[in-house]
Amino acid sequence: MTGQTENGGGRRVSRLRIAAWGLAACLLLTPAVAMRFTDEVVWGPVDFATFAAMLLVAGGTFELAARISGNRMFRAGVGVAIAAAFLLVWVNLAVGYLGDEGNPANLMFLGVLAVAIFGSGIGRFQAAAMSRAMLATAAAQVLAGVIGLAAGWASPGTEGLYEVTLGTGLFTPLWLASAWLLRQSGRGEAKGQHAAA
């Protein structure tokens, strides 16, 4: 019976992985299809290569997370963090968080990603430590936006305030949701260890 559960679980995971990679392929093809119907989407080989690399890194990172822990909350927390990081890079490359995509102030947001990556690595990718890293990342997201606005690096006037408010309002909840999910995962693992003892 245990063998059946493991095999069934393995099939489900395989299907989920196939679906996830299939979705990534569809996302990569979407601009190519859009270019056939509108002149507003104009991607070149560099754009497709960059997007493909982003999808590979995001998918590969999630694959690693799935191997670190089978805990669904852990996987969900990592998945939300990966989605936040992916969107942050994509927004900055496509239109820019502060001003336009050519604004060098947007490089500040690499620091936000560094907090998430290095914080998780220092914590050895343990759920509790990663939860704290995502909280620090949320704080870094807010701080980067405030610094950009205060330094005048955002678009002028109320448009800059709108950029920072929108960006902070979008990304900070994602980092916080990831922190919460990872924290719940860590609590579940701790309870399991106590029960086993």
PDB file of C-alpha atoms in Angstrom:
ATOM      1  CA  MET A   1       0.000   0.000   0.000  1.00  0.00           C
ATOM      2  CA  THR A   2       2.874   2.335   0.821  1.00  0.00           C
ATOM      3  CA  GLY A   3       4.348   1.629  -2.589  1.00  0.00           C
ATOM      4  CA  GLN A   4       1.096   2.620  -4.262  1.00  0.00           C
ATOM      5  CA  THR A   5       0.970   5.879  -2.332  1.00  0.00           C
ATOM      6  CA  GLU A   6       4.538   6.686  -3.248  1.00  0.00           C
ATOM      7  CA  ASN A   7       3.983   5.796  -6.894  1.00  0.00           C
ATOM      8  CA  GLY A   8       0.738   7.728  -7.034  1.00  0.00           C
ATOM      9  CA  GLY A   9       2.403  10.707  -5.375  1.00  0.00           C
ATOM     10  CA  GLY A  10       5.278  10.438  -7.808  1.00  0.00           C
ATOM     11  CA  ARG A  11       2.899  10.449 -10.769  1.00  0.00           C
ATOM     12  CA  ARG A  12       1.109  13.502  -9.384  1.00  0.00           C
ATOM     13  CA  VAL A  13       4.389  15.360  -8.883  1.00  0.00           C
ATOM     14  CA  SER A  14       5.482  14.397 -12.392  1.00  0.00           C
ATOM     15  CA  ARG A  15       2.216  15.704 -13.822  1.00  0.00           C
ATOM     16  CA  LEU A  16       2.574  18.930 -11.869  1.00  0.00           C
ATOM     17  CA  ARG A  17       6.117  19.367 -13.109  1.00  0.00           C
ATOM     18  CA  ILE A  18       5.109  18.677 -16.694  1.00  0.00           C
ATOM     19  CA  ALA A  19       2.246  21.174 -16.346  1.00  0.00           C
ATOM     20  CA  ALA A  20       4.570  23.795 -14.833  1.00  0.00           C
ATOM     21  CA  TRP A  21       7.198  23.420 -17.557  1.00  0.00           C
ATOM     22  CA  GLY A  22       4.438  23.379 -20.179  1.00  0.00           C
ATOM     23  CA  LEU A  23       3.107  26.653 -18.765  1.00  0.00           C
ATOM     24  CA  ALA A  24       6.619  28.120 -18.950  1.00  0.00           C
ATOM     25  CA  ALA A  25       6.860  27.110 -22.615  1.00  0.00           C
ATOM     26  CA  CYS A  26       3.457  28.704 -23.307  1.00  0.00           C
ATOM     27  CA  LEU A  27       4.573  31.909 -21.590  1.00  0.00           C
ATOM     28  CA  LEU A  28       7.670  31.972 -23.773  1.00  0.00           C
ATOM     29  CA  LEU A  29       5.583  31.484 -26.922  1.00  0.00           C
ATOM     30  CA  THR A  30       2.970  34.108 -25.990  1.00  0.00           C
ATOM     31  CA  PRO A  31       4.975  37.127 -27.259  1.00  0.00           C
ATOM     32  CA  ALA A  32       5.708  35.303 -30.541  1.00  0.00           C
ATOM     33  CA  VAL A  33       1.986  34.723 -31.054  1.00  0.00           C
ATOM     34  CA  ALA A  34       1.139  38.289 -30.000  1.00  0.00           C
ATOM     35  CA  MET A  35       3.637  39.676 -32.535  1.00  0.00           C
ATOM     36  CA  ARG A  36       1.579  38.093 -35.313  1.00  0.00           C
ATOM     37  CA  PHE A  37      -1.517  40.033 -34.303  1.00  0.00           C
ATOM     38  CA  THR A  38      -0.232  43.399 -33.082  1.00  0.00           C
ATOM     39  CA  ASP A  39       2.622  45.808 -33.721  1.00  0.00           C
ATOM     40  CA  GLU A  40       2.687  46.757 -30.023  1.00  0.00           C
ATOM     41  CA  VAL A  41       4.661  43.625 -29.103  1.00  0.00           C
ATOM     42  CA  VAL A  42       8.113  43.686 -30.689  1.00  0.00           C
ATOM     43  CA  TRP A  43      10.557  41.133 -29.309  1.00  0.00           C
ATOM     44  CA  GLY A  44      13.936  40.253 -30.750  1.00  0.00           C
ATOM     45  CA  PRO A  45      16.199  37.262 -30.130  1.00  0.00           C
ATOM     46  CA  VAL A  46      17.731  38.902 -27.038  1.00  0.00           C
ATOM     47  CA  ASP A  47      14.275  39.423 -25.515  1.00  0.00           C
ATOM     48  CA  PHE A  48      13.323  35.788 -26.059  1.00  0.00           C
ATOM     49  CA  ALA A  49      16.678  34.537 -24.748  1.00  0.00           C
ATOM     50  CA  THR A  50      16.383  36.713 -21.627  1.00  0.00           C
ATOM     51  CA  PHE A  51      12.826  35.568 -20.945  1.00  0.00           C
ATOM     52  CA  ALA A  52      13.787  31.928 -21.521  1.00  0.00           C
ATOM     53  CA  ALA A  53      16.685  32.278 -19.079  1.00  0.00           C
ATOM     54  CA  MET A  54      14.366  33.826 -16.488  1.00  0.00           C
ATOM     55  CA  LEU A  55      11.889  30.962 -16.890  1.00  0.00           C
ATOM     56  CA  LEU A  56      14.674  28.358 -16.623  1.00  0.00           C
ATOM     57  CA  VAL A  57      16.069  29.935 -13.453  1.00  0.00           C
ATOM     58  CA  ALA A  58      12.612  30.205 -11.880  1.00  0.00           C
ATOM     59  CA  GLY A  59      11.650  26.645 -12.819  1.00  0.00           C
ATOM     60  CA  GLY A  60      15.009  25.204 -11.837  1.00  0.00           C
ATOM     61  CA  THR A  61      14.904  26.959  -8.471  1.00  0.00           C
ATOM     62  CA  PHE A  62      11.473  25.546  -7.769  1.00  0.00           C
ATOM     63  CA  GLU A  63      12.666  22.060  -8.764  1.00  0.00           C
ATOM     64  CA  LEU A  64      15.477  22.396  -6.187  1.00  0.00           C
ATOM     65  CA  ALA A  65      12.998  23.562  -3.533  1.00  0.00           C
ATOM     66  CA  ALA A  66      10.799  20.552  -4.263  1.00  0.00           C
ATOM     67  CA  ARG A  67      13.789  18.305  -3.573  1.00  0.00           C
ATOM     68  CA  ILE A  68      14.697  20.121  -0.340  1.00  0.00           C
ATOM     69  CA  SER A  69      11.298  19.487   1.223  1.00  0.00           C
ATOM     70  CA  GLY A  70       8.105  17.669   0.371  1.00  0.00           C
ATOM     71  CA  ASN A  71       6.172  20.012   2.675  1.00  0.00           C
ATOM     72  CA  ARG A  72       3.465  21.776   0.660  1.00  0.00           C
ATOM     73  CA  MET A  73       3.680  24.974   2.706  1.00  0.00           C
ATOM     74  CA  PHE A  74       7.432  25.115   2.113  1.00  0.00           C
ATOM     75  CA  ARG A  75       6.967  24.622  -1.620  1.00  0.00           C
ATOM     76  CA  ALA A  76       4.198  27.230  -1.703  1.00  0.00           C
ATOM     77  CA  GLY A  77       6.352  29.718   0.222  1.00  0.00           C
ATOM     78  CA  VAL A  78       9.275  29.199  -2.124  1.00  0.00           C
ATOM     79  CA  GLY A  79       6.935  29.351  -5.119  1.00  0.00           C
ATOM     80  CA  VAL A  80       5.535  32.723  -4.034  1.00  0.00           C
ATOM     81  CA  ALA A  81       9.072  34.062  -3.462  1.00  0.00           C
ATOM     82  CA  ILE A  82      10.151  32.853  -6.909  1.00  0.00           C
ATOM     83  CA  ALA A  83       7.076  34.472  -8.479  1.00  0.00           C
ATOM     84  CA  ALA A  84       7.835  37.762  -6.687  1.00  0.00           C
ATOM     85  CA  ALA A  85      11.471  37.696  -7.808  1.00  0.00           C
ATOM     86  CA  PHE A  86      10.498  36.794 -11.372  1.00  0.00           C
ATOM     87  CA  LEU A  87       7.944  39.617 -11.573  1.00  0.00           C
ATOM     88  CA  LEU A  88      10.348  42.131 -10.026  1.00  0.00           C
ATOM     89  CA  VAL A  89      13.007  41.359 -12.639  1.00  0.00           C
ATOM     90  CA  TRP A  90      10.443  41.327 -15.447  1.00  0.00           C
ATOM     91  CA  VAL A  91       8.906  44.663 -14.450  1.00  0.00           C
ATOM     92  CA  ASN A  92      12.321  46.295 -14.212  1.00  0.00           C
ATOM     93  CA  LEU A  93      13.406  44.956 -17.604  1.00  0.00           C
ATOM     94  CA  ALA A  94      10.126  45.721 -19.351  1.00  0.00           C
ATOM     95  CA  VAL A  95       9.015  49.102 -18.008  1.00  0.00           C
ATOM     96  CA  GLY A  96      11.059  49.904 -14.911  1.00  0.00           C
ATOM     97  CA  TYR A  97       9.899  50.140 -11.329  1.00  0.00           C
ATOM     98  CA  LEU A  98      11.195  53.702 -10.974  1.00  0.00           C
ATOM     99  CA  GLY A  99      10.800  55.801 -14.096  1.00  0.00           C
ATOM    100  CA  ASP A 100      11.459  53.748 -17.228  1.00  0.00           C
ATOM    101  CA  GLU A 101      13.448  50.566 -17.814  1.00  0.00           C
ATOM    102  CA  GLY A 102      16.600  52.584 -18.570  1.00  0.00           C
ATOM    103  CA  ASN A 103      16.662  54.285 -15.161  1.00  0.00           C
ATOM    104  CA  PRO A 104      19.813  53.080 -13.323  1.00  0.00           C
ATOM    105  CA  ALA A 105      17.980  53.549  -9.997  1.00  0.00           C
ATOM    106  CA  ASN A 106      16.144  50.312 -10.779  1.00  0.00           C
ATOM    107  CA  LEU A 107      19.385  48.459 -10.064  1.00  0.00           C
ATOM    108  CA  MET A 108      18.548  49.030  -6.384  1.00  0.00           C
ATOM    109  CA  PHE A 109      16.037  46.242  -6.675  1.00  0.00           C
ATOM    110  CA  LEU A 110      18.861  43.769  -7.311  1.00  0.00           C
ATOM    111  CA  GLY A 111      19.649  44.467  -3.655  1.00  0.00           C
ATOM    112  CA  VAL A 112      16.125  43.370  -2.740  1.00  0.00           C
ATOM    113  CA  LEU A 113      16.696  40.076  -4.552  1.00  0.00           C
ATOM    114  CA  ALA A 114      20.114  39.741  -2.904  1.00  0.00           C
ATOM    115  CA  VAL A 115      18.484  39.944   0.542  1.00  0.00           C
ATOM    116  CA  ALA A 116      16.156  37.058  -0.398  1.00  0.00           C
ATOM    117  CA  ILE A 117      18.883  34.905  -1.948  1.00  0.00           C
ATOM    118  CA  PHE A 118      21.675  35.472   0.564  1.00  0.00           C
ATOM    119  CA  GLY A 119      19.315  35.418   3.540  1.00  0.00           C
ATOM    120  CA  SER A 120      17.970  32.040   2.439  1.00  0.00           C
ATOM    121  CA  GLY A 121      21.478  30.721   1.777  1.00  0.00           C
ATOM    122  CA  ILE A 122      22.821  31.885   5.137  1.00  0.00           C
ATOM    123  CA  GLY A 123      19.870  30.111   6.764  1.00  0.00           C
ATOM    124  CA  ARG A 124      20.790  26.923   4.855  1.00  0.00           C
ATOM    125  CA  PHE A 125      17.408  26.974   3.136  1.00  0.00           C
ATOM    126  CA  GLN A 126      15.635  26.013   6.358  1.00  0.00           C
ATOM    127  CA  ALA A 127      12.015  27.154   6.518  1.00  0.00           C
ATOM    128  CA  ALA A 128      12.304  29.331   9.650  1.00  0.00           C
ATOM    129  CA  ALA A 129      15.432  31.106   8.425  1.00  0.00           C
ATOM    130  CA  MET A 130      13.951  31.597   4.962  1.00  0.00           C
ATOM    131  CA  SER A 131      10.832  33.077   6.557  1.00  0.00           C
ATOM    132  CA  ARG A 132      12.995  35.684   8.303  1.00  0.00           C
ATOM    133  CA  ALA A 133      14.836  36.318   5.029  1.00  0.00           C
ATOM    134  CA  MET A 134      11.515  37.008   3.255  1.00  0.00           C
ATOM    135  CA  LEU A 135      10.512  39.447   6.028  1.00  0.00           C
ATOM    136  CA  ALA A 136      13.831  41.236   5.520  1.00  0.00           C
ATOM    137  CA  THR A 137      13.194  41.200   1.766  1.00  0.00           C
ATOM    138  CA  ALA A 138       9.782  42.831   2.261  1.00  0.00           C
ATOM    139  CA  ALA A 139      11.467  45.544   4.349  1.00  0.00           C
ATOM    140  CA  ALA A 140      14.150  45.989   1.674  1.00  0.00           C
ATOM    141  CA  GLN A 141      11.423  46.333  -0.987  1.00  0.00           C
ATOM    142  CA  VAL A 142       9.744  49.146   0.945  1.00  0.00           C
ATOM    143  CA  LEU A 143      13.080  50.802   1.740  1.00  0.00           C
ATOM    144  CA  ALA A 144      14.211  50.749  -1.908  1.00  0.00           C
ATOM    145  CA  GLY A 145      10.958  52.378  -2.992  1.00  0.00           C
ATOM    146  CA  VAL A 146      11.154  55.051  -0.286  1.00  0.00           C
ATOM    147  CA  ILE A 147      14.803  55.804  -1.105  1.00  0.00           C
ATOM    148  CA  GLY A 148      13.994  56.039  -4.817  1.00  0.00           C
ATOM    149  CA  LEU A 149      11.133  58.437  -4.139  1.00  0.00           C
ATOM    150  CA  ALA A 150      13.019  60.556  -1.592  1.00  0.00           C
ATOM    151  CA  ALA A 151      16.097  60.812  -3.839  1.00  0.00           C
ATOM    152  CA  GLY A 152      13.986  61.910  -6.801  1.00  0.00           C
ATOM    153  CA  TRP A 153      14.865  58.836  -8.843  1.00  0.00           C
ATOM    154  CA  ALA A 154      11.245  57.987  -9.606  1.00  0.00           C
ATOM    155  CA  SER A 155       9.194  59.763 -12.245  1.00  0.00           C
ATOM    156  CA  PRO A 156       8.501  63.403 -11.409  1.00  0.00           C
ATOM    157  CA  GLY A 157       5.541  64.512  -9.315  1.00  0.00           C
ATOM    158  CA  THR A 158       2.601  62.328  -8.426  1.00  0.00           C
ATOM    159  CA  GLU A 159       3.562  59.778 -11.092  1.00  0.00           C
ATOM    160  CA  GLY A 160       6.618  58.820  -9.014  1.00  0.00           C
ATOM    161  CA  LEU A 161       4.484  58.413  -5.896  1.00  0.00           C
ATOM    162  CA  TYR A 162       2.109  56.228  -7.925  1.00  0.00           C
ATOM    163  CA  GLU A 163       5.024  54.049  -9.161  1.00  0.00           C
ATOM    164  CA  VAL A 164       6.383  53.484  -5.686  1.00  0.00           C
ATOM    165  CA  THR A 165       2.965  52.909  -4.123  1.00  0.00           C
ATOM    166  CA  LEU A 166       1.935  50.467  -6.851  1.00  0.00           C
ATOM    167  CA  GLY A 167       5.233  48.578  -6.801  1.00  0.00           C
ATOM    168  CA  THR A 168       5.429  48.416  -3.030  1.00  0.00           C
ATOM    169  CA  GLY A 169       1.768  47.439  -2.820  1.00  0.00           C
ATOM    170  CA  LEU A 170       2.315  44.618  -5.310  1.00  0.00           C
ATOM    171  CA  PHE A 171       5.626  43.126  -4.197  1.00  0.00           C
ATOM    172  CA  THR A 172       5.650  43.594  -0.423  1.00  0.00           C
ATOM    173  CA  PRO A 173       2.540  41.413   0.137  1.00  0.00           C
ATOM    174  CA  LEU A 174       4.122  38.687  -1.997  1.00  0.00           C
ATOM    175  CA  TRP A 175       7.278  38.662   0.148  1.00  0.00           C
ATOM    176  CA  LEU A 176       5.140  38.694   3.308  1.00  0.00           C
ATOM    177  CA  ALA A 177       2.961  35.833   2.025  1.00  0.00           C
ATOM    178  CA  SER A 178       6.095  33.822   1.298  1.00  0.00           C
ATOM    179  CA  ALA A 179       7.388  34.553   4.821  1.00  0.00           C
ATOM    180  CA  TRP A 180       4.090  33.401   6.350  1.00  0.00           C
ATOM    181  CA  LEU A 181       3.951  30.187   4.328  1.00  0.00           C
ATOM    182  CA  LEU A 182       7.561  29.345   5.168  1.00  0.00           C
ATOM    183  CA  ARG A 183       6.926  30.085   8.833  1.00  0.00           C
ATOM    184  CA  GLN A 184       3.926  27.735   8.834  1.00  0.00           C
ATOM    185  CA  SER A 185       6.089  25.126   7.120  1.00  0.00           C
ATOM    186  CA  GLY A 186       8.763  25.493   9.813  1.00  0.00           C
ATOM    187  CA  ARG A 187       6.167  25.093  12.562  1.00  0.00           C
ATOM    188  CA  GLY A 188       4.810  21.959  10.903  1.00  0.00           C
ATOM    189  CA  GLU A 189       8.288  20.460  10.657  1.00  0.00           C
ATOM    190  CA  ALA A 190       9.039  21.321  14.308  1.00  0.00           C
ATOM    191  CA  LYS A 191       5.787  19.649  15.458  1.00  0.00           C
ATOM    192  CA  GLY A 192       6.677  16.577  13.394  1.00  0.00           C
ATOM    193  CA  GLN A 193      10.113  16.392  15.026  1.00  0.00           C
ATOM    194  CA  HIS A 194       8.618  16.707  18.525  1.00  0.00           C
ATOM    195  CA  ALA A 195       6.062  13.993  17.733  1.00  0.00           C
ATOM    196  CA  ALA A 196       8.820  11.702  16.439  1.00  0.00           C
ATOM    197  CA  ALA A 197      10.861  12.274  19.625  1.00  0.00           C
TER     198      ALA A 197
END
